[in-house]
Amino acid sequence: MKQICILLLLSVCLLGRAQQIDSMLAIYKNQFQQEKLHLHLDKTVYNSGETIWMKAYLLAGKNPSRYSKTLFIDWYDDTGSLLKHTSQPVFDATARSQFEVPQNYKGQALHLKAYTKWMLNFDTSFIYSKTIKIYSKKNVSKPAATTVTSTLHFFPEGGDLINGLQSKLAYLATNALGKPIQFRGAIVNGKNELIDSIVPLHDGMGYLLLQPELQDNYTCNWIDELGNNYSTRLPVAKSNSSILSAQIIKDKIVYAVSRSASVTDNLKSLHLIATQHQQEIYNAALNLSNKKTVVASIPVDSLPTGIVQLTLFDNNWLPIAERIVFVNNNLHQFFPTITTVKKELGKRAKNSFEITVNDSLLSNMSVAITDASLAKDSSSHIISELLLTDDIKGYINNPAFYFLNNEDSTRNYLDLVMLTHGWRRYNWNNIVSLKKPNIINEKETDYLQIKGKVFSGGQASIKPNEVLSLILQSKDSSKQYLATQVKQNGTFELKQLIFYDTIKLFHQFNADKKLNDIGAVSFQNPISQTPLFKNIQLPKTSDADTIVFASNDSINQLIERLKKEAKNGLLKEVIVNSKVKTSKEILDDKYASSLFKGNNGFAFDVLNDETAKGSLDVFHYLQSQVPGLTISHSLEPGDTTALTWREGSPEIFLNEMPSDAYDIQHIQMTDIAYIKVFRPPFMGSSGAGASGAIVIYTRKPDDIKYNTASTLKSVLLFGYTAYKEFYQPDYFAPQLNSPVDTRTTLYWNPFVLTDKNSKTFKVDFYNSDVVKKFRIVIEGMNALGQLTHIEKVIDK
């Protein structure tokens, strides 16, 4: 009876432990999802002086990330020294960025690390890194011969070889740069007897079945593709433990757990947990008291695409084996279509394409159209990075290959990747100990903030209702007016701000004027200017890829020749189409910036509109100008105007800062220069922007006489890194003596948006003088986290 009671108590304790671990996994899933990142670049190889255009996509688990509002990118030269630290706002889990390759840059590559603050809470080895090739004439020459050393690694399935138990032993052969190689080898035992012969099945990888014998050692004698001979010891087998094996058969993960004949009771009652995207999908208790092997299956037909991790625990919940498998039910993609409206490959000819997504979800895409004769690295893309390489430690050669098709051979090759690479996003010891991650950087709920403290200059305290007035002056002398309440302890805070580059911040106190003379204000800089690393250890790389650079050499020689002929006046007179800008386009160039540029909606030149001056306020003016915009004007004191457009309420911005109807309706029409109304979806929004946006711009100094009092105190603050718009010439009306057009990136748009109301996006661009065929690359992510990658070449 006593023994039965002890067993029942033990069972209850173990069940309670399992439930605690389940609860902890749920906490990790709901509160501590780790972010993954992909960068879409317009090209593969760049010249000195060119701009690298890029778009970042962030996933947390299987969904677009909601953890971060700022993306940081640190740029390094060929010595690993920091070149630049940049920052960009994140909108709907995406951000755009750019980098100017220095005109005098002599290196063969640039290196970047991209991250958010949330990523720094976890294993920093998962931080996104990329090497970008830089073209120079010296890179085209044949590199000097170097001595190459090859390496062969062995990886037991589940983690360990166990004496007396047959298991799968995977292997991976690479050179000193981590690239896969060809080889052939022979496995021998301690008596030098042949056990098996091995060769790579794919990209240096393969496997054999091995049942190690007690007190025997195994060695692989092998020869690499250069004829060099090596000898590599196999991992030493353990005694009296368990092994875990798994494979996908049809719509199930079939796994097997086997144990040695003589094991402690702790290894007779086991636990197996399967997780995907940090979510538990399977949990089983395995009883091996009266048998040595258990075989079971996990349905995976409804799982999203990605890595599934199986972890085997002993009876005390200590992890003893692990296996990862890749599930691909083809649920990870959406499929835009490209329709040619107008194709013309001639010099400076206009081309038009339409991109259509036939569903109602918000799809957020980036589009690059470049010279198809340039070298293009297609070995990775948004799908292979976010679903595979971002979750794997170690280099994977040509990861895009594993998403080309659904053939059994491709799936088997991908399983070799699972067997030969590590996955350690979980710290099981912490989870079993019921420890949460050590979070230093909390989830970001805001963009930039202006905050600080007022020192009252000897006064007892700050008076109630004190207001600090602020004027933000950017480099182009445009100004924004803000005000914030100062608490009696002297602190103040302004949230939800977005501004770029450096601003000059003027400030004064409204209630207690004496504070302007005797008080002092301390401001915190809104964004970190400190890089993650000032210097980095560079990844192992080969000499410049001569094939890649050689393919770019001919186009670069053509560009140089055309530039030389233009400089020497040898080119014939060229008629260039140019379009005279309208007053609205001039105002857009002058007032709008970053995500607020473009013509997706309506624009109003209030500066030159005489009818605007007679309007009661902005909303009365817009009501007669924007089809479908409904404005309810309240007559009650203190109530504000309500706006409805396209089944929702558009967001309101004043000088590109978030505002509201109450503030806007009190602005005099004579103070307004320009108004833009954006159709949904609008990417400049801090939310989803599903109902569009209204942006009001007040007049700049040269449009109205305005003086900032010279007595106002000021400080300099840093905002997000300045972003310049991608330049597209508009060849429309004849114009003589145009410079030669040598662009190889013809079109770049980081925010191509479609939704239920706007399923088609039109792309217009003009060819340059050097491009003979186009390459169109579309990448993107929709509201469900589904991804797309399309690559198409347009030629004759």
PDB file of N, CA, C and O in Angstrom, residues 565-593:
ATOM      1  N   GLU A 565      32.826  59.313 -73.773  1.00  0.00           N
ATOM      2  CA  GLU A 565      32.399  59.938 -75.020  1.00  0.00           C
ATOM      3  C   GLU A 565      31.544  61.175 -74.754  1.00  0.00           C
ATOM      4  O   GLU A 565      31.648  62.186 -75.458  1.00  0.00           O
ATOM      5  N   ALA A 566      30.691  61.095 -73.740  1.00  0.00           N
ATOM      6  CA  ALA A 566      29.875  62.255 -73.399  1.00  0.00           C
ATOM      7  C   ALA A 566      30.738  63.413 -72.919  1.00  0.00           C
ATOM      8  O   ALA A 566      30.496  64.576 -73.255  1.00  0.00           O
ATOM      9  N   LYS A 567      31.763  63.073 -72.128  1.00  0.00           N
ATOM     10  CA  LYS A 567      32.660  64.109 -71.611  1.00  0.00           C
ATOM     11  C   LYS A 567      33.435  64.779 -72.729  1.00  0.00           C
ATOM     12  O   LYS A 567      33.680  65.987 -72.717  1.00  0.00           O
ATOM     13  N   ASN A 568      33.829  63.991 -73.737  1.00  0.00           N
ATOM     14  CA  ASN A 568      34.619  64.530 -74.848  1.00  0.00           C
ATOM     15  C   ASN A 568      33.763  65.065 -75.986  1.00  0.00           C
ATOM     16  O   ASN A 568      34.268  65.451 -77.033  1.00  0.00           O
ATOM     17  N   GLY A 569      32.420  65.017 -75.811  1.00  0.00           N
ATOM     18  CA  GLY A 569      31.530  65.544 -76.819  1.00  0.00           C
ATOM     19  C   GLY A 569      31.415  64.684 -78.052  1.00  0.00           C
ATOM     20  O   GLY A 569      31.075  65.175 -79.133  1.00  0.00           O
ATOM     21  N   LEU A 570      31.682  63.386 -77.933  1.00  0.00           N
ATOM     22  CA  LEU A 570      31.646  62.500 -79.090  1.00  0.00           C
ATOM     23  C   LEU A 570      30.261  61.910 -79.334  1.00  0.00           C
ATOM     24  O   LEU A 570      29.998  61.373 -80.405  1.00  0.00           O
ATOM     25  N   LEU A 571      29.402  61.966 -78.338  1.00  0.00           N
ATOM     26  CA  LEU A 571      28.068  61.395 -78.518  1.00  0.00           C
ATOM     27  C   LEU A 571      27.214  62.319 -79.366  1.00  0.00           C
ATOM     28  O   LEU A 571      27.312  63.549 -79.282  1.00  0.00           O
ATOM     29  N   LYS A 572      26.372  61.724 -80.178  1.00  0.00           N
ATOM     30  CA  LYS A 572      25.439  62.507 -80.969  1.00  0.00           C
ATOM     31  C   LYS A 572      24.410  63.147 -80.043  1.00  0.00           C
ATOM     32  O   LYS A 572      24.173  62.700 -78.932  1.00  0.00           O
ATOM     33  N   GLU A 573      23.829  64.217 -80.565  1.00  0.00           N
ATOM     34  CA  GLU A 573      22.802  64.899 -79.789  1.00  0.00           C
ATOM     35  C   GLU A 573      21.669  63.923 -79.463  1.00  0.00           C
ATOM     36  O   GLU A 573      21.174  63.217 -80.320  1.00  0.00           O
ATOM     37  N   VAL A 574      21.318  63.876 -78.197  1.00  0.00           N
ATOM     38  CA  VAL A 574      20.287  62.952 -77.732  1.00  0.00           C
ATOM     39  C   VAL A 574      19.065  63.741 -77.291  1.00  0.00           C
ATOM     40  O   VAL A 574      19.185  64.733 -76.576  1.00  0.00           O
ATOM     41  N   ILE A 575      17.919  63.322 -77.758  1.00  0.00           N
ATOM     42  CA  ILE A 575      16.671  63.946 -77.323  1.00  0.00           C
ATOM     43  C   ILE A 575      16.188  63.217 -76.078  1.00  0.00           C
ATOM     44  O   ILE A 575      15.979  62.013 -76.095  1.00  0.00           O
ATOM     45  N   VAL A 576      16.064  63.975 -74.998  1.00  0.00           N
ATOM     46  CA  VAL A 576      15.643  63.400 -73.732  1.00  0.00           C
ATOM     47  C   VAL A 576      14.249  63.901 -73.408  1.00  0.00           C
ATOM     48  O   VAL A 576      13.951  65.080 -73.561  1.00  0.00           O
ATOM     49  N   ASN A 577      13.412  63.003 -73.013  1.00  0.00           N
ATOM     50  CA  ASN A 577      12.067  63.390 -72.633  1.00  0.00           C
ATOM     51  C   ASN A 577      12.062  63.871 -71.195  1.00  0.00           C
ATOM     52  O   ASN A 577      12.544  63.186 -70.299  1.00  0.00           O
ATOM     53  N   SER A 578      11.557  65.032 -70.982  1.00  0.00           N
ATOM     54  CA  SER A 578      11.494  65.604 -69.645  1.00  0.00           C
ATOM     55  C   SER A 578      10.128  66.226 -69.446  1.00  0.00           C
ATOM     56  O   SER A 578       9.555  66.770 -70.385  1.00  0.00           O
ATOM     57  N   LYS A 579       9.609  66.160 -68.266  1.00  0.00           N
ATOM     58  CA  LYS A 579       8.265  66.655 -67.986  1.00  0.00           C
ATOM     59  C   LYS A 579       8.339  67.878 -67.071  1.00  0.00           C
ATOM     60  O   LYS A 579       9.015  67.846 -66.046  1.00  0.00           O
ATOM     61  N   VAL A 580       7.672  68.954 -67.475  1.00  0.00           N
ATOM     62  CA  VAL A 580       7.606  70.141 -66.636  1.00  0.00           C
ATOM     63  C   VAL A 580       6.718  69.832 -65.431  1.00  0.00           C
ATOM     64  O   VAL A 580       5.596  69.366 -65.570  1.00  0.00           O
ATOM     65  N   LYS A 581       7.231  70.110 -64.242  1.00  0.00           N
ATOM     66  CA  LYS A 581       6.503  69.762 -63.028  1.00  0.00           C
ATOM     67  C   LYS A 581       5.340  70.716 -62.788  1.00  0.00           C
ATOM     68  O   LYS A 581       5.432  71.918 -63.036  1.00  0.00           O
ATOM     69  N   THR A 582       4.251  70.146 -62.301  1.00  0.00           N
ATOM     70  CA  THR A 582       3.102  70.950 -61.922  1.00  0.00           C
ATOM     71  C   THR A 582       3.357  71.604 -60.565  1.00  0.00           C
ATOM     72  O   THR A 582       4.308  71.247 -59.848  1.00  0.00           O
ATOM     73  N   SER A 583       2.500  72.533 -60.181  1.00  0.00           N
ATOM     74  CA  SER A 583       2.653  73.195 -58.883  1.00  0.00           C
ATOM     75  C   SER A 583       2.525  72.196 -57.740  1.00  0.00           C
ATOM     76  O   SER A 583       3.214  72.308 -56.717  1.00  0.00           O
ATOM     77  N   LYS A 584       1.647  71.179 -57.912  1.00  0.00           N
ATOM     78  CA  LYS A 584       1.506  70.157 -56.867  1.00  0.00           C
ATOM     79  C   LYS A 584       2.770  69.322 -56.737  1.00  0.00           C
ATOM     80  O   LYS A 584       3.192  68.973 -55.620  1.00  0.00           O
ATOM     81  N   GLU A 585       3.402  68.980 -57.853  1.00  0.00           N
ATOM     82  CA  GLU A 585       4.637  68.197 -57.808  1.00  0.00           C
ATOM     83  C   GLU A 585       5.762  68.992 -57.167  1.00  0.00           C
ATOM     84  O   GLU A 585       6.593  68.450 -56.435  1.00  0.00           O
ATOM     85  N   ILE A 586       5.791  70.303 -57.436  1.00  0.00           N
ATOM     86  CA  ILE A 586       6.798  71.155 -56.805  1.00  0.00           C
ATOM     87  C   ILE A 586       6.587  71.188 -55.296  1.00  0.00           C
ATOM     88  O   ILE A 586       7.533  71.076 -54.505  1.00  0.00           O
ATOM     89  N   LEU A 587       5.320  71.335 -54.871  1.00  0.00           N
ATOM     90  CA  LEU A 587       5.027  71.330 -53.437  1.00  0.00           C
ATOM     91  C   LEU A 587       5.354  69.987 -52.799  1.00  0.00           C
ATOM     92  O   LEU A 587       5.834  69.929 -51.662  1.00  0.00           O
ATOM     93  N   ASP A 588       5.093  68.882 -53.536  1.00  0.00           N
ATOM     94  CA  ASP A 588       5.389  67.560 -52.993  1.00  0.00           C
ATOM     95  C   ASP A 588       6.885  67.401 -52.759  1.00  0.00           C
ATOM     96  O   ASP A 588       7.316  66.847 -51.743  1.00  0.00           O
ATOM     97  N   ASP A 589       7.697  67.866 -53.708  1.00  0.00           N
ATOM     98  CA  ASP A 589       9.143  67.815 -53.533  1.00  0.00           C
ATOM     99  C   ASP A 589       9.591  68.663 -52.349  1.00  0.00           C
ATOM    100  O   ASP A 589      10.535  68.313 -51.634  1.00  0.00           O
ATOM    101  N   LYS A 590       8.917  69.766 -52.153  1.00  0.00           N
ATOM    102  CA  LYS A 590       9.321  70.714 -51.118  1.00  0.00           C
ATOM    103  C   LYS A 590       8.875  70.283 -49.727  1.00  0.00           C
ATOM    104  O   LYS A 590       9.624  70.435 -48.749  1.00  0.00           O
ATOM    105  N   TYR A 591       7.660  69.742 -49.618  1.00  0.00           N
ATOM    106  CA  TYR A 591       7.083  69.487 -48.299  1.00  0.00           C
ATOM    107  C   TYR A 591       7.107  68.016 -47.888  1.00  0.00           C
ATOM    108  O   TYR A 591       7.332  67.701 -46.724  1.00  0.00           O
ATOM    109  N   ALA A 592       6.841  67.107 -48.818  1.00  0.00           N
ATOM    110  CA  ALA A 592       6.698  65.692 -48.454  1.00  0.00           C
ATOM    111  C   ALA A 592       8.054  65.014 -48.402  1.00  0.00           C
ATOM    112  O   ALA A 592       8.978  65.360 -49.142  1.00  0.00           O
ATOM    113  N   SER A 593       8.162  64.027 -47.548  1.00  0.00           N
ATOM    114  CA  SER A 593       9.409  63.273 -47.426  1.00  0.00           C
ATOM    115  C   SER A 593       9.098  61.819 -47.119  1.00  0.00           C
ATOM    116  O   SER A 593       7.995  61.476 -46.708  1.00  0.00           O
TER     117      SER A 593
END
